Coordinates of C-alpha atoms in Angstrom, one line a residue:
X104 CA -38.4 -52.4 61.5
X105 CA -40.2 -52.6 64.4
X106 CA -40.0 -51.1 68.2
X107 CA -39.4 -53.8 71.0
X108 CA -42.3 -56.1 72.0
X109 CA -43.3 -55.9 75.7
X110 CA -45.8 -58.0 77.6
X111 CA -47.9 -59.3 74.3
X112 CA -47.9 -55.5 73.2
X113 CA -45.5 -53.9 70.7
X114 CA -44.6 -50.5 72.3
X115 CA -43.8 -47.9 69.4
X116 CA -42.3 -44.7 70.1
X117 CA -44.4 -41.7 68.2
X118 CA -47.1 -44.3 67.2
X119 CA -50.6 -44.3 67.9
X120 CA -50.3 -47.1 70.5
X121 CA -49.5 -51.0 71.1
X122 CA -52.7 -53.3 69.9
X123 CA -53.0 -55.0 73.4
X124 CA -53.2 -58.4 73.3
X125 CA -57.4 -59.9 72.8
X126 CA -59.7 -62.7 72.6
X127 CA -58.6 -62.5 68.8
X128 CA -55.6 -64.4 70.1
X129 CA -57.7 -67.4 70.3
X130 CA -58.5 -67.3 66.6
X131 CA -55.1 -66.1 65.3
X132 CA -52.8 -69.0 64.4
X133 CA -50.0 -67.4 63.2
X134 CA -46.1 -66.7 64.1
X135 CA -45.6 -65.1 67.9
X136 CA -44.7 -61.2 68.1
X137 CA -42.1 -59.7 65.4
X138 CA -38.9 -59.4 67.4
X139 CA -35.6 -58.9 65.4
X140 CA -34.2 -61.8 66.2
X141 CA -36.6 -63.6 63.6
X142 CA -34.4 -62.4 61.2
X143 CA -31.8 -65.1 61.9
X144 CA -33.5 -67.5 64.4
X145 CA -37.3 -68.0 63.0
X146 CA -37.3 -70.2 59.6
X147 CA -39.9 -72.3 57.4
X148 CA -39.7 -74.3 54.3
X149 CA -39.9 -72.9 50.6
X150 CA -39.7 -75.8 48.5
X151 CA -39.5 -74.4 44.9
X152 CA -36.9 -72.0 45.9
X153 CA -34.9 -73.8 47.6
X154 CA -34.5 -76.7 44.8
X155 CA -34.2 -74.0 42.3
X156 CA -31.6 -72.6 44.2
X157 CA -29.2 -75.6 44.4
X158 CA -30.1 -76.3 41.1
X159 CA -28.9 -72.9 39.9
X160 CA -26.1 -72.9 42.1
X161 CA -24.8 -76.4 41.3
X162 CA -24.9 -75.7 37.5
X163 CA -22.9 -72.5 37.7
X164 CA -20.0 -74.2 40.1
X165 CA -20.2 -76.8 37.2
X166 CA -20.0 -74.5 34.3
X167 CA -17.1 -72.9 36.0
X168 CA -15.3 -75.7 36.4
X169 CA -16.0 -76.5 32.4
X170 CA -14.6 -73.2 31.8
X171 CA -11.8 -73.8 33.5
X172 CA -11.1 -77.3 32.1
X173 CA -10.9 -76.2 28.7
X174 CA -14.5 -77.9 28.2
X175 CA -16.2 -75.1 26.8
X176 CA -16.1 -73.4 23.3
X177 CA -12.9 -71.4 23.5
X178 CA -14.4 -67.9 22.5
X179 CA -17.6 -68.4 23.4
X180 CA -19.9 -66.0 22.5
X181 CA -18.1 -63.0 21.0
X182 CA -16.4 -64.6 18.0
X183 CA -19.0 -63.9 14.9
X184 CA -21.6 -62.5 17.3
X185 CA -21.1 -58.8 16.9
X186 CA -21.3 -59.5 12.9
X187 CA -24.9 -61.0 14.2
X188 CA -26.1 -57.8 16.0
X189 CA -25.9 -59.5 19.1
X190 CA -23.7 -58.6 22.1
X191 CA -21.7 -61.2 23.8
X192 CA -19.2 -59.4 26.1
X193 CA -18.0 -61.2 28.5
X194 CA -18.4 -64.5 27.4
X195 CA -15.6 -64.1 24.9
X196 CA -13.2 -63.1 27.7
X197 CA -13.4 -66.4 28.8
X198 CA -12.5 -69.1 26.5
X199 CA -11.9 -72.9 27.6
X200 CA -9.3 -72.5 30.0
X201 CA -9.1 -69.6 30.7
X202 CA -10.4 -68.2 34.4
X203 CA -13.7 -67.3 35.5
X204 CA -14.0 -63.8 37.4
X205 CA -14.3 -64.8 41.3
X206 CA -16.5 -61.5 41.9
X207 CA -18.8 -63.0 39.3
X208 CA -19.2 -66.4 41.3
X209 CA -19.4 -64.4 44.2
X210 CA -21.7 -62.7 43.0
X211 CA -24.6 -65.2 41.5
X212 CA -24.2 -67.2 44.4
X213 CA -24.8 -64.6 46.7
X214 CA -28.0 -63.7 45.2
X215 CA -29.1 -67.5 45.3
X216 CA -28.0 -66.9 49.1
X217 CA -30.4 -63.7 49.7
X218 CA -33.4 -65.4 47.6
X219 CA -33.2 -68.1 50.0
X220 CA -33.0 -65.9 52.8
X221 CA -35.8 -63.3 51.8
X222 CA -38.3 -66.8 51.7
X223 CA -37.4 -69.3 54.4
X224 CA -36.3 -66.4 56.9
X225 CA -38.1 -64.7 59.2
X226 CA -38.5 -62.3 56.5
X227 CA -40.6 -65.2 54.8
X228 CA -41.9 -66.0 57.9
X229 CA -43.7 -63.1 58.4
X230 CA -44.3 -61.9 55.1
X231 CA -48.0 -62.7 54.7
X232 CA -48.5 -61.3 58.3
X233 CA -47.0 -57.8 58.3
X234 CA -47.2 -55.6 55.2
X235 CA -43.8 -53.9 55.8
X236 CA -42.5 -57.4 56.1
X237 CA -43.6 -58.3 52.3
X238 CA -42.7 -54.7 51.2
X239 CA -39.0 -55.4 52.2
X240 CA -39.6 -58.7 50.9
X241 CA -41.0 -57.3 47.5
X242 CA -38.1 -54.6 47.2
X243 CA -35.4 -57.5 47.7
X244 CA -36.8 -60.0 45.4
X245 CA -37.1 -57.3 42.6
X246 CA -34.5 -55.1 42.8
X247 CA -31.6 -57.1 44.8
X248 CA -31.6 -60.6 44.0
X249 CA -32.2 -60.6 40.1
X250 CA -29.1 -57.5 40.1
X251 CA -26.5 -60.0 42.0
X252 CA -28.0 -62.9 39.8
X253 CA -27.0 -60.4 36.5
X254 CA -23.3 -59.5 37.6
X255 CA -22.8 -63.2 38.0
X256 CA -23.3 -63.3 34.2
X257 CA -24.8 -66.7 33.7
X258 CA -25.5 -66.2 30.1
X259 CA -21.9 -65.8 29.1
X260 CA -21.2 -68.5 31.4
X261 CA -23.4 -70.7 29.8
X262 CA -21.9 -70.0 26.0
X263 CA -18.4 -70.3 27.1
X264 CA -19.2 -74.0 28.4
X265 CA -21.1 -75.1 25.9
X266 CA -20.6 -76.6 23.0
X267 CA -19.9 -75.4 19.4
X268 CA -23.4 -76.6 18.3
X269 CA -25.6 -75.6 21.7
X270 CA -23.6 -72.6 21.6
X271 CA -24.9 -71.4 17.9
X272 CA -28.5 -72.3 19.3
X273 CA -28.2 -69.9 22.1
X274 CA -27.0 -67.2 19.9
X275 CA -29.7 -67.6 17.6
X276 CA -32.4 -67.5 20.4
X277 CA -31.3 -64.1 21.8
X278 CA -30.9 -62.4 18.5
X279 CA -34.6 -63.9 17.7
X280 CA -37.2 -61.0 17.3
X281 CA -39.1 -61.9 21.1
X282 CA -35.6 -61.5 22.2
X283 CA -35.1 -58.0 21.1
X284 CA -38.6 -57.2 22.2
X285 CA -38.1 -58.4 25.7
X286 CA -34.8 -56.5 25.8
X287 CA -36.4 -53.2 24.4
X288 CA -35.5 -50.4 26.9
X289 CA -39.1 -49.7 27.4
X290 CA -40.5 -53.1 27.8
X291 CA -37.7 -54.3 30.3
X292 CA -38.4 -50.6 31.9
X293 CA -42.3 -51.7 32.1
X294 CA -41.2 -55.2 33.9
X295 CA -39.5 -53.2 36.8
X296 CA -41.4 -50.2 37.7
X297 CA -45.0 -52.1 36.7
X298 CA -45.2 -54.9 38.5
X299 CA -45.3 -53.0 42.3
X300 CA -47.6 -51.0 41.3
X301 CA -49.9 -54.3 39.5
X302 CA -49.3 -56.0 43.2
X303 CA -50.7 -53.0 45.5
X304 CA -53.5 -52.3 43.8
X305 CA -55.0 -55.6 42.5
X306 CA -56.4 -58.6 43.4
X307 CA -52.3 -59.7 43.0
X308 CA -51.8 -58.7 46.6
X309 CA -54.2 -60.5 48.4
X310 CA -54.0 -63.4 46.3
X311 CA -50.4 -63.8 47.4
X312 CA -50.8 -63.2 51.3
X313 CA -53.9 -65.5 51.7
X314 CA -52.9 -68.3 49.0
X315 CA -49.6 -70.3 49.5
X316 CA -49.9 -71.3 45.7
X317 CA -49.5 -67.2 45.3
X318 CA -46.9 -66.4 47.9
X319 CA -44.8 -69.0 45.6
X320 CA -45.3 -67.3 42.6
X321 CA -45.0 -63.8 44.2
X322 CA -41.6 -65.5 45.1
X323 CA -40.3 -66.7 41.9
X324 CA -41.9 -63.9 39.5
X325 CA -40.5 -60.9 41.0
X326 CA -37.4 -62.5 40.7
X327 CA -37.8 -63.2 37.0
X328 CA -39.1 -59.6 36.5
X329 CA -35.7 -58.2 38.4
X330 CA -33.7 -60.4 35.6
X331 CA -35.7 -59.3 32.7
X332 CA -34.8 -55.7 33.4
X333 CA -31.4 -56.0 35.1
X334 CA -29.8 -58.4 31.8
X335 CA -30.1 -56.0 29.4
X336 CA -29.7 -53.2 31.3
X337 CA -26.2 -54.3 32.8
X338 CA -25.0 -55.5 29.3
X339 CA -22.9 -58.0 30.4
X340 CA -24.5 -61.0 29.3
X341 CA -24.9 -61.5 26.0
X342 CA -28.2 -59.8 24.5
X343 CA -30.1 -59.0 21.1
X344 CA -29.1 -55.4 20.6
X345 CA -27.1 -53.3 22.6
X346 CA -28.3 -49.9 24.2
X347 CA -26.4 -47.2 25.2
X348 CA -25.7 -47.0 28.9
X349 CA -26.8 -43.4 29.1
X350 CA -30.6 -44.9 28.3
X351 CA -30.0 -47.0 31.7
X352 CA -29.1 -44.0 33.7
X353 CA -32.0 -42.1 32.4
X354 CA -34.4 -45.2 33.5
X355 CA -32.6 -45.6 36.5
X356 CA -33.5 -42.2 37.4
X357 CA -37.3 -42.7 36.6
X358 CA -37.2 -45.8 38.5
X359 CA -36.5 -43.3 41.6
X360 CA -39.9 -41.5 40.7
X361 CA -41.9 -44.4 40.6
X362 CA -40.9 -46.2 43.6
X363 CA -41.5 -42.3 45.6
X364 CA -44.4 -41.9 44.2
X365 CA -46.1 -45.7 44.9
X366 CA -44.4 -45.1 48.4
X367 CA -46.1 -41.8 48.8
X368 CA -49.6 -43.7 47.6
X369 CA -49.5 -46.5 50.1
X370 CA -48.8 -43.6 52.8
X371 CA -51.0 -41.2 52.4
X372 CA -53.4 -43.0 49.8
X373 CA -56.2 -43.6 52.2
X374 CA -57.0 -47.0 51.1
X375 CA -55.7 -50.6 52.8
X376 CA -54.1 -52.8 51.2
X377 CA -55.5 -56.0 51.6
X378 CA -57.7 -55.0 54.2
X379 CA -59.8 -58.2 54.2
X380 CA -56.9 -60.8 54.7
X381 CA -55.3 -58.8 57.5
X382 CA -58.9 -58.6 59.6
X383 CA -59.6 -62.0 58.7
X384 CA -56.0 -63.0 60.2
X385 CA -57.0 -61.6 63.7
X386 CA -53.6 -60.8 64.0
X387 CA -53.3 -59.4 68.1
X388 CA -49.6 -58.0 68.3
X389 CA -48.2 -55.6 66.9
X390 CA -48.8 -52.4 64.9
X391 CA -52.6 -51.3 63.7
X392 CA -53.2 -52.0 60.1
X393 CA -52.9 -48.2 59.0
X394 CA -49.4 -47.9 60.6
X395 CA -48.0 -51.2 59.2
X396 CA -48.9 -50.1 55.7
X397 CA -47.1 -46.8 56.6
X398 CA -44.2 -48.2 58.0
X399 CA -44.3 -50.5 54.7
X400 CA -44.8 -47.9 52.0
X401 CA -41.6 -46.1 54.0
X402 CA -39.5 -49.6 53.7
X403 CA -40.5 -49.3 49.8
X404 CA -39.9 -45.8 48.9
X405 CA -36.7 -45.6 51.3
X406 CA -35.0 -49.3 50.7
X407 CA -36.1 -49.0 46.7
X408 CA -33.9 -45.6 45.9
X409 CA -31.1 -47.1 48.3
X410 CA -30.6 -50.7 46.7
X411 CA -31.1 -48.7 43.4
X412 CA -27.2 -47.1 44.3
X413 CA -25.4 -50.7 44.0
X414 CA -27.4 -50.9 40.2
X415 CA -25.8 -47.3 38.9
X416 CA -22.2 -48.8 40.4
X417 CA -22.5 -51.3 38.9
X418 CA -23.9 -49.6 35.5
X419 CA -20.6 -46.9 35.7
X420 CA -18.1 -49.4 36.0
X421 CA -19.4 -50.9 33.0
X422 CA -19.5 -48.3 30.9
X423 CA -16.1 -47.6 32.0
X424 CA -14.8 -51.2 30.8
X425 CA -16.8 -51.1 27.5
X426 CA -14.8 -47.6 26.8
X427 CA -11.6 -49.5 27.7
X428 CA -12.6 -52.8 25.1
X429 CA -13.8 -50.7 22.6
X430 CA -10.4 -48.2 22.9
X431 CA -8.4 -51.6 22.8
X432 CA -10.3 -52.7 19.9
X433 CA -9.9 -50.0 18.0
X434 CA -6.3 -49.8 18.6
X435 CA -5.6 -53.5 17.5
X436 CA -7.3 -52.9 14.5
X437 CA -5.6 -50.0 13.8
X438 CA -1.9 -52.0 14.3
X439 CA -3.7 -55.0 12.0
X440 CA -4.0 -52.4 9.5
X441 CA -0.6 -51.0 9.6
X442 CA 1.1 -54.0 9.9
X443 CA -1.1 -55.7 6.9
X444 CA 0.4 -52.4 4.2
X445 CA 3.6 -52.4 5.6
X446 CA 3.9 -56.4 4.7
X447 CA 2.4 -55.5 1.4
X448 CA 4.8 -52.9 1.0
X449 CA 8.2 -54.8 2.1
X450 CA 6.8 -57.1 -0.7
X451 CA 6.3 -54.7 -3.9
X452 CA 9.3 -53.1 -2.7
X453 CA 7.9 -49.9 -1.8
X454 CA 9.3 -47.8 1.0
X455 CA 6.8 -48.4 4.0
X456 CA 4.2 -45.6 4.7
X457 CA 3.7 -43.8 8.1
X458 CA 1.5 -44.7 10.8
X459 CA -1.1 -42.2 9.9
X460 CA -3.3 -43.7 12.2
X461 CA -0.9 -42.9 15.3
X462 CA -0.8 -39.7 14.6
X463 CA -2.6 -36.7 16.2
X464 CA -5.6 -35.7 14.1
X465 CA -4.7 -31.8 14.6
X466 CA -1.1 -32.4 13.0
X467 CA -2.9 -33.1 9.6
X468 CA -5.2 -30.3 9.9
X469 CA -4.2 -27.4 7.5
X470 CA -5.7 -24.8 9.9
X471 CA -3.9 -26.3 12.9
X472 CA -0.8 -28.5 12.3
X473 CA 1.3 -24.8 11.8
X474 CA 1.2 -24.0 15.3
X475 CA 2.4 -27.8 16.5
X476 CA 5.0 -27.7 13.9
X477 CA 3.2 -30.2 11.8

């Protein structure tokens, strides 16, 4: 992120010089030098995310276990939901005692882990000194932490452990009409790509590097943002109407412009962010205000189309699953069928019919089935 500090000076390689150390230090009161160590040595205290954390965390180990018990409604979620219009895949896959996924565990609690982290590390030490330490900050909380949050699927979680009654509640709240609107492709499109550029360039910036009231809610809201998109977009949790994943691809893509091109603003835009805070802070280390925002409009455009890679993985594999379910569905169906007339047939005493459904399409076709001997 930074070069290597040296005598009260940060010494930066190509850059237009350390900021010597000043009478400023008198008035500055904030953290030492950046050094990289800060990542995993410096610390502070984030009350609200921290209890919402452990909160969030203990409830899922808990759910999990109540899965796992047999505590929960067995076919949670995608018995008489689809006749609804509302997804729940994934939640029927795991009934009362049956097994919770590991990778999904894994996964929710990691992102608890990297909120944490991104707030009380030195990341959040720093973040309301250096602008490329918020801008990490910013693409992290948006992008990274609300997409490990959405593979852990706490939705279906939460209708597999519930009970029949809570469980019908839920249902009915995500195929309410806010619901679907929230879950629109656009709308949930708007509540990723907007909010960065709503933070940069108004009074939403500096509100949340000189008020600790705002830093909190910078915290928590990006996060919520992140979820709003990433839920319906991954699909596995349960939601109001499904999309096709080809939409998500197409946003994902777009999502690529707009972090280049609010990267390419804060670069070569002209205009400081925050410009009053950062003077007012006095801070005498470190790199000139003009080549922090550079080095921070960089962090965004670069780290915002790389964390974006883990989102399309993710969004492949599942579409590859869904094909799988809906092949298997299909198929059982099909058998349900058959078996259904043939029973009827054994009854009446008629001779049982063929399995037209297992056979290829092009050995019924009269133009084709003479050259495959049909």
């Amino acid at each position: 992120m930074y070069g290597a500090f040296s005598g009260g000076a940060l010494a930066v390689p190509g850059s237009l010089g350390a900021v010597p150390a000043s009478r400023s230090d008198l008035a500055y009161s904030g953290p030492p030098a950046w050094q990289w160590s800060d990542l995993a040595t410096s610390w502070t205290f984030e009350p609200l995310v921290l209890t919402l954390s452990v909160l969030a965390g203990a409830w899922y180990l808990t759910a999990v276990r109540t899965v796992r018990r047999g505590g929960g409604a067995r076919g949670a979620g995608e018995r008489g939901v689809e006749e609804r219009g509302a997804s729940a895949r994934g939640a029927g896959a795991h009934g009362a005692g049956e097994r919770w996924q590991p990778t999904r565990t894994a996964a929710f609690l990691g992102g608890l882990l990297l909120w944490i982290w991104c707030t009380c590390s030195g990341l959040g030490v720093y973040d309301r000194v250096l602008f490329t330490d918020r801008a990490v900050q910013v693409v992290l909380l948006l992008m990274v932490v609300p997409l490990l949050l959405a593979l852990g699927a706490p939705v279906s979680l939460l209708v597999a452990a519930s009970p029949e009654r809570r469980r019908e509640r839920i249902l009915r709240a995500l195929r309410s009409r806010p619901s679907k609107v929230l879950m629109f492709p656009a709308v949930s499109t708007a509540l990723l790509m907007a909010p960065p550029w709503l933070l940069y360039f108004t009074p939403w910036y500096e509100w949340s590097v000189s008020s600790g009231l705002g830093n909190v809610v910078l915290h928590l809201s990006l996060v919520l943002l992140g979820l709003a998109y990433f839920w319906p977009r991954l699909q596995i949790d349960p939601v109001g109407h499904e999309y096709p994943h080809l939409v998500g691809l197409f946003i994902t893509f777009a999502e690529v412009i707009f972090d280049a091109g609010l990267g390419l603003v804060l670069i070569y835009g002209g205009h400081l962010v925050a410009e009053h805070h950062y003077v007012t802070l006095g801070r005498p280390w470190g790199p000139s205000l003009a080549q922090d925002q550079t080095w921070g409009g960089n962090a965004f455009w670069v780290l915002g189309d790389l964390v974006g890679l883990p989102f399309l993985a993710a969004l492949v594999r599942r579409m590859v699953v869904q094909g799988r379910e809906e092949i298997e569905a299909v198929d059982a169906e099909l058998d349900a069928r058959f078996e259904a007339a043939a029973a009827q047939a054994r009854e009446e005493g008629r001779p049982e019919e063929e399995e037209s459904g297992m056979r290829p399409w092009w050995l019924d076709d009269p133009n084709l089935k003479h050259r495959y001997g049909g």
